[in-house]
PDB file of C-alpha atoms in Angstrom:
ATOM      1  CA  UNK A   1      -6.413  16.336  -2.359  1.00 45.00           C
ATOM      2  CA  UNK A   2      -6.563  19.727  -3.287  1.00 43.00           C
ATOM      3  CA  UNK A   3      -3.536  21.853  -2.926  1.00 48.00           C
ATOM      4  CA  UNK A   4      -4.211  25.996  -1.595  1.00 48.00           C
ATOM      5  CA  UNK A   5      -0.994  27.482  -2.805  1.00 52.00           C
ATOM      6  CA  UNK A   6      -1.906  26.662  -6.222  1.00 53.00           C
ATOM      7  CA  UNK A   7      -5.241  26.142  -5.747  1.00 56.00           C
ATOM      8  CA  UNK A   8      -5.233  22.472  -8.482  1.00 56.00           C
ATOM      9  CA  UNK A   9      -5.448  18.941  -7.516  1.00 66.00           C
ATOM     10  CA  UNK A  10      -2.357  17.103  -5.951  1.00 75.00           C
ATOM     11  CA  UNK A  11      -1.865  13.556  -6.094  1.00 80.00           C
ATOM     12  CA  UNK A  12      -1.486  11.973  -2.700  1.00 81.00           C
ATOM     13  CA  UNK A  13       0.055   8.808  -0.882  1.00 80.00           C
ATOM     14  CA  UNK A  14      -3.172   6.180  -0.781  1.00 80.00           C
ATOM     15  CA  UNK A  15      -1.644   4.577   2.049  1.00 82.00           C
ATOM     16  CA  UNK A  16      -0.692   7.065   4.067  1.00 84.00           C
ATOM     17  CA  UNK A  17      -3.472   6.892   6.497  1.00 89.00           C
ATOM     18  CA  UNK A  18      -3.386   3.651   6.924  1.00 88.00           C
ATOM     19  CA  UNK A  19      -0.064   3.910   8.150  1.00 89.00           C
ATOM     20  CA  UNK A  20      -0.611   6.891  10.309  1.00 92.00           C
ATOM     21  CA  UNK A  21      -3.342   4.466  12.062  1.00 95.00           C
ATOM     22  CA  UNK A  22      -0.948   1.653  12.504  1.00 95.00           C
ATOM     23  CA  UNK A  23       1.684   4.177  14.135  1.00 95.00           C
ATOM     24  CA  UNK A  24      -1.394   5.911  16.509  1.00 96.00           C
ATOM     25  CA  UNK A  25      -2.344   2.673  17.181  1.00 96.00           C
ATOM     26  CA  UNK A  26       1.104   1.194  17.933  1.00 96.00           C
ATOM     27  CA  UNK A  27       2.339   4.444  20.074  1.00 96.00           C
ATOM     28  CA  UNK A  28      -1.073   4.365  22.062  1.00 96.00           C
ATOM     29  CA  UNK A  29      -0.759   0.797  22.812  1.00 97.00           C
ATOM     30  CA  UNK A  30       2.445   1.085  24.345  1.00 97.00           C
ATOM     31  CA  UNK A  31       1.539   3.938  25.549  1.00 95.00           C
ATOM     32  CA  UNK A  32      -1.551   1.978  27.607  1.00 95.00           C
ATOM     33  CA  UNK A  33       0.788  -0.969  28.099  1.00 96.00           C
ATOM     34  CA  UNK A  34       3.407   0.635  29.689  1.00 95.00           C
ATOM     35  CA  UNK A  35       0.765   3.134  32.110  1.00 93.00           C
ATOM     36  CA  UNK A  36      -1.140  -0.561  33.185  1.00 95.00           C
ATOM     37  CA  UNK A  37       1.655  -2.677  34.227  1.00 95.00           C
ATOM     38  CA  UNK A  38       3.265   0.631  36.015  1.00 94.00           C
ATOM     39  CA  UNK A  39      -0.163   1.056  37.860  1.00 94.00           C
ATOM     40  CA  UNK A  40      -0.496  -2.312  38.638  1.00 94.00           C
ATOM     41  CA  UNK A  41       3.148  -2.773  40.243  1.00 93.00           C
ATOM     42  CA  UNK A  42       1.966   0.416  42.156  1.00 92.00           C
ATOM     43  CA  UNK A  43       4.630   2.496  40.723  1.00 93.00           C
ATOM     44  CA  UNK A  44       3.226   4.665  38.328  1.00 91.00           C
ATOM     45  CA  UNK A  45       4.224   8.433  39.097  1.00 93.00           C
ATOM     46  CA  UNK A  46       3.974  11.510  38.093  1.00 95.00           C
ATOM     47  CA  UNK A  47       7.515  11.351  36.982  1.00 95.00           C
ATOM     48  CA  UNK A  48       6.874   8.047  35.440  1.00 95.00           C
ATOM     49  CA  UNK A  49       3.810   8.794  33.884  1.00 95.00           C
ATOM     50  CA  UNK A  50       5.584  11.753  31.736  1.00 96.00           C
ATOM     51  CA  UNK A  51       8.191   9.329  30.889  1.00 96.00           C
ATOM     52  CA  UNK A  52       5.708   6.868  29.743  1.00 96.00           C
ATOM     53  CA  UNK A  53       3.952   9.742  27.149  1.00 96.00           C
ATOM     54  CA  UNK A  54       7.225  10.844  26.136  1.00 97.00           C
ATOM     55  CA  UNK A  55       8.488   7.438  24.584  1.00 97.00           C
ATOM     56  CA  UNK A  56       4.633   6.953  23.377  1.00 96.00           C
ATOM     57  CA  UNK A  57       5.173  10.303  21.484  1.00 95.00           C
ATOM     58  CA  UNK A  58       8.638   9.238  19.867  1.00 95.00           C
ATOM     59  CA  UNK A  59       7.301   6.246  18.966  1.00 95.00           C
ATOM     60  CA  UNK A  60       4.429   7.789  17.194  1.00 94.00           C
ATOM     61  CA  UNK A  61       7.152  10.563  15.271  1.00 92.00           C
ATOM     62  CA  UNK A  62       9.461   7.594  14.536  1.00 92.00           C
ATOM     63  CA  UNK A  63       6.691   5.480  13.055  1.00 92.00           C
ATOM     64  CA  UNK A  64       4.796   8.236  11.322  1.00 91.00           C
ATOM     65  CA  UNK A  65       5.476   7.877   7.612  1.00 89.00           C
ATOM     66  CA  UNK A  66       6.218  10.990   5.525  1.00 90.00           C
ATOM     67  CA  UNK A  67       3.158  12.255   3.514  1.00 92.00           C
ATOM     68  CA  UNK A  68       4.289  12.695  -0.200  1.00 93.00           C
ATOM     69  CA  UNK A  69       1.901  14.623  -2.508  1.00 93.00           C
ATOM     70  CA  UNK A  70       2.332  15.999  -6.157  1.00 92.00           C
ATOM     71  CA  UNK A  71       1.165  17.963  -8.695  1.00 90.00           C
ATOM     72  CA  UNK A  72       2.052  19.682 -11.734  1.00 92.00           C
ATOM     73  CA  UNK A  73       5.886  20.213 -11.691  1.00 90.00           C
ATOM     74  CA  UNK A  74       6.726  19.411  -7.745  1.00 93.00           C
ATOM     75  CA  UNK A  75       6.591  16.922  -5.268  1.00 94.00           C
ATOM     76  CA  UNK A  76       6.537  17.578  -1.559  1.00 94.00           C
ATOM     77  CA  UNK A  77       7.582  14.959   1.480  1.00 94.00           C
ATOM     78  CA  UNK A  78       5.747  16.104   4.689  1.00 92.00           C
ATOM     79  CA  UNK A  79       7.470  14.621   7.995  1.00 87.00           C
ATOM     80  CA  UNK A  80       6.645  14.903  11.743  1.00 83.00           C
ATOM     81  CA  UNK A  81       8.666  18.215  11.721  1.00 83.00           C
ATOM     82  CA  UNK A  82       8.686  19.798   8.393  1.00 89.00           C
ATOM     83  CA  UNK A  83       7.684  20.040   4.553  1.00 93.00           C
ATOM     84  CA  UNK A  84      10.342  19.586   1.945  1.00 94.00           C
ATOM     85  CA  UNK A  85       9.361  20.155  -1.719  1.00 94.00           C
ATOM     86  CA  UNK A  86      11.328  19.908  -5.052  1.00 95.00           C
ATOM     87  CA  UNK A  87      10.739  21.101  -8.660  1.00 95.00           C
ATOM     88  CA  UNK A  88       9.993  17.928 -10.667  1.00 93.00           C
ATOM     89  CA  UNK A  89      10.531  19.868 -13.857  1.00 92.00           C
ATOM     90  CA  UNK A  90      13.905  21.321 -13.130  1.00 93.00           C
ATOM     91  CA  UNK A  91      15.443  18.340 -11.111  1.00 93.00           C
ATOM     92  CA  UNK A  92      19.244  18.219 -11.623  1.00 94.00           C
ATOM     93  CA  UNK A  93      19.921  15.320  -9.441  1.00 93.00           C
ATOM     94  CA  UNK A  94      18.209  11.841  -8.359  1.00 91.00           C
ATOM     95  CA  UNK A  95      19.787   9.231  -6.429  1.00 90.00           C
ATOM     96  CA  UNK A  96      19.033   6.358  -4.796  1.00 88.00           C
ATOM     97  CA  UNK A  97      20.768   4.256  -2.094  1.00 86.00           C
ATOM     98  CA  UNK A  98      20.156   1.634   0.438  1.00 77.00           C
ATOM     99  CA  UNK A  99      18.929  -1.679  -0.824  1.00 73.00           C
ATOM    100  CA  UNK A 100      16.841  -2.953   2.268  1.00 71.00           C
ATOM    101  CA  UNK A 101      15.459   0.382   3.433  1.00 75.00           C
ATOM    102  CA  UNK A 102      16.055   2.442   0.005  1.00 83.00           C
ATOM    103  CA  UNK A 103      15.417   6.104  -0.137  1.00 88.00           C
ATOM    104  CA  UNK A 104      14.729   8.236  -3.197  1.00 90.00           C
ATOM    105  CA  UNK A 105      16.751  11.343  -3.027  1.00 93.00           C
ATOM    106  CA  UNK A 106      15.785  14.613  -5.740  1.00 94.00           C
ATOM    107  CA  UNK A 107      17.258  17.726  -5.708  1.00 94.00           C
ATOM    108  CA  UNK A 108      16.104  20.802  -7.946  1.00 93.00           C
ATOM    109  CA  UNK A 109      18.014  23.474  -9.305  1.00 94.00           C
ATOM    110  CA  UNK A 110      16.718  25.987  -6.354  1.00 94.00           C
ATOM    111  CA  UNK A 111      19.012  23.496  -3.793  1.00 93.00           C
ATOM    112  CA  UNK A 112      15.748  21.995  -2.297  1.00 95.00           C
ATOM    113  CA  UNK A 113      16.371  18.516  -1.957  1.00 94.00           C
ATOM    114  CA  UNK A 114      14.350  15.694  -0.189  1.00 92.00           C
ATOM    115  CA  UNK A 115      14.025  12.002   0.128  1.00 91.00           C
ATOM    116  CA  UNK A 116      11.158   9.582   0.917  1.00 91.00           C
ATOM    117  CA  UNK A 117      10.636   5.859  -0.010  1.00 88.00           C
ATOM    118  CA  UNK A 118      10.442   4.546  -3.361  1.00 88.00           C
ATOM    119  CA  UNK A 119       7.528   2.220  -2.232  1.00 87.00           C
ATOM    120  CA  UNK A 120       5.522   5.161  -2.014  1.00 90.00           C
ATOM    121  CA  UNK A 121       5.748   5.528  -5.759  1.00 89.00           C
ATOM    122  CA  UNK A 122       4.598   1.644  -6.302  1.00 86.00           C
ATOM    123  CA  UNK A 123       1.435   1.781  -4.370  1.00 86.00           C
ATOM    124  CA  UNK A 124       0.343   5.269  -6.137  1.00 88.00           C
ATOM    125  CA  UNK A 125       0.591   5.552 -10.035  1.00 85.00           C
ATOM    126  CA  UNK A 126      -0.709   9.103 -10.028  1.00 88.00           C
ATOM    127  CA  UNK A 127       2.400  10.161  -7.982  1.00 90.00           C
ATOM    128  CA  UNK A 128       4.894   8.306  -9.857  1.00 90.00           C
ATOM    129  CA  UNK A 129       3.044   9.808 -13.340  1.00 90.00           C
ATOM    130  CA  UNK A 130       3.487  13.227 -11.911  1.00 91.00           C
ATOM    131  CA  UNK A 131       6.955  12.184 -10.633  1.00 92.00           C
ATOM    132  CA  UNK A 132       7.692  11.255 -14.613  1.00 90.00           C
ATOM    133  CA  UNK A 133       6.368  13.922 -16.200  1.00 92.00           C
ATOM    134  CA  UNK A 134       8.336  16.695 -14.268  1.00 92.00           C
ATOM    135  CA  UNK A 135      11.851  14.167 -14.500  1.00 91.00           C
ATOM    136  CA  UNK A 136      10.834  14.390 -18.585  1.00 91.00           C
ATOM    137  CA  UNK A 137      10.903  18.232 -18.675  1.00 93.00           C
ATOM    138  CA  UNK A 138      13.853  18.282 -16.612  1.00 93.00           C
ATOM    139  CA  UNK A 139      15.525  16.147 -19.524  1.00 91.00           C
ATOM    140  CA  UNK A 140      13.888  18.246 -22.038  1.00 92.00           C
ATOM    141  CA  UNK A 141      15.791  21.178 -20.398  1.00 92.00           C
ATOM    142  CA  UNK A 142      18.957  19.449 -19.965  1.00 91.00           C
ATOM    143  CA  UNK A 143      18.915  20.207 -15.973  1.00 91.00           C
ATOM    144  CA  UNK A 144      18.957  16.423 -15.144  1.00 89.00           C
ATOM    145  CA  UNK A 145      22.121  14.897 -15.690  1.00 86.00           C
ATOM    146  CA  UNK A 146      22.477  12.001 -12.748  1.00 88.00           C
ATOM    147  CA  UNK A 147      20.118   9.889 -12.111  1.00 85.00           C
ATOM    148  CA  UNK A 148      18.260   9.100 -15.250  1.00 85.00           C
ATOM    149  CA  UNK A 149      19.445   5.006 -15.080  1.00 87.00           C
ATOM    150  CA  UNK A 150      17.816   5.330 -11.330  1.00 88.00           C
ATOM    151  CA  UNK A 151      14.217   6.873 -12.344  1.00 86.00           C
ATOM    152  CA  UNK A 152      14.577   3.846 -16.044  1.00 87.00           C
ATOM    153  CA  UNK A 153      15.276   1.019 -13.139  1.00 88.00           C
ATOM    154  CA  UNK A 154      12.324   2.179 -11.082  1.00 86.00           C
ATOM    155  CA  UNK A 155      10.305   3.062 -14.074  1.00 87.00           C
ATOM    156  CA  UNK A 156      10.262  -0.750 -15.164  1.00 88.00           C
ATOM    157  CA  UNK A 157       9.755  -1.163 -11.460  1.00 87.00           C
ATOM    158  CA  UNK A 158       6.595   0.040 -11.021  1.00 86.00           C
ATOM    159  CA  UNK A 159       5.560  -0.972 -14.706  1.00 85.00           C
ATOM    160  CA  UNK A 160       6.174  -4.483 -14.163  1.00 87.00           C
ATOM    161  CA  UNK A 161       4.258  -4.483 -10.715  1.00 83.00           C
ATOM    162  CA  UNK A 162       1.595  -2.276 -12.588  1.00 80.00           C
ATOM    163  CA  UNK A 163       1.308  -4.795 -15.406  1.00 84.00           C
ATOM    164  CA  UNK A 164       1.118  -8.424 -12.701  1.00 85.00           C
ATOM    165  CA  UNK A 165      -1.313  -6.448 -11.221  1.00 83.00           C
ATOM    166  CA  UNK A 166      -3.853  -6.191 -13.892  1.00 85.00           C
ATOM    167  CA  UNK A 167      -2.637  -9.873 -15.300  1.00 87.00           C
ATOM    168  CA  UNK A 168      -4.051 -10.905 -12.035  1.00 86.00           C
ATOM    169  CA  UNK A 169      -7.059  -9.518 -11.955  1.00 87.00           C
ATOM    170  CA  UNK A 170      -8.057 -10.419 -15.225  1.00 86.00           C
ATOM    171  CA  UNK A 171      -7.575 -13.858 -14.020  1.00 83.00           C
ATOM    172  CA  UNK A 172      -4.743 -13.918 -16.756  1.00 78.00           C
ATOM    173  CA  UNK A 173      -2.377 -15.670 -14.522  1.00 69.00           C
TER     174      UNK A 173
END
């Protein structure tokens, strides 16, 4: 994925569009649904039929995952309304909460702050090394001073999914 305003390569979210087709998908098919069981009771509107698109179109924003790319010293979560970016090198806070649903949350030294889903970080290694690297030269800096037992826990995380992984398809397990 190649990013304009700096004109290098960004690491991107692998699964992304396969969960941007599940949420098309799921919005259109209720979407569908909802206009053929309307039209068949002989009550589908104009009034209706708006109504019907509407909740098909916040389905699809509610079920749209965030897009999280990377590169070089920032990470950037774009939603259904806006983009949200961070300097990985000069983060001064990460947090974490929920246990269920958890959210990552970083905030940089300019006040940007976002949050996205730690999962995301799992299923992509290149985001989660870019991730590191910048949370590194914020400690190297001394800007990060919460969060560093968060990124460790999520650090073994991803290593010890990393390292099953390849045990398993070595046919070591």
């Amino acid at each position: 994925m190649e990013d304009r305003r700096r004109g290098i390569r960004a690491a991107g979210d692998r699964t992304w569009r396969g969960s941007a087709h599940l949420a098309v998908g799921s919005a259109l098919g209720f979407g569908g649904l909802t206009f053929v069981v309307d039209w068949d009771a002989g009550t589908l509107t104009p009034a209706r039929a708006l109504l019907w698109v509407t909740l098909s179109a916040a389905i699809l924003v509610m079920l749209l995952p965030a897009r999280v790319t990377a590169g070089p010293g920032w990470l950037a979560v774009r939603g259904p309304l806006r983009l949200r970016t961070v300097r990985t090198d000069s983060l001064v806070y990460v947090g974490q909460y929920g246990d269920v649903a958890a959210h990552l949350v970083l905030r940089d030294t300019l006040g940007n702050r976002l949050e996205f889903d730690p999962g995301v970080l799992h299923a992509n290694p290149l985001l989660w090394h870019e991730l590191d690297t910048g949370v590194r030269r914020s400690l190297e800096r001394g800007t990060l001073r919460r969060g560093t037992e968060v990124l460790a826990r999520l650090g073994h995380e991803i290593d010890d999914t990393n390292a099953r992984a390849v045990l398993e398809a070595s046919g070591l397990t």
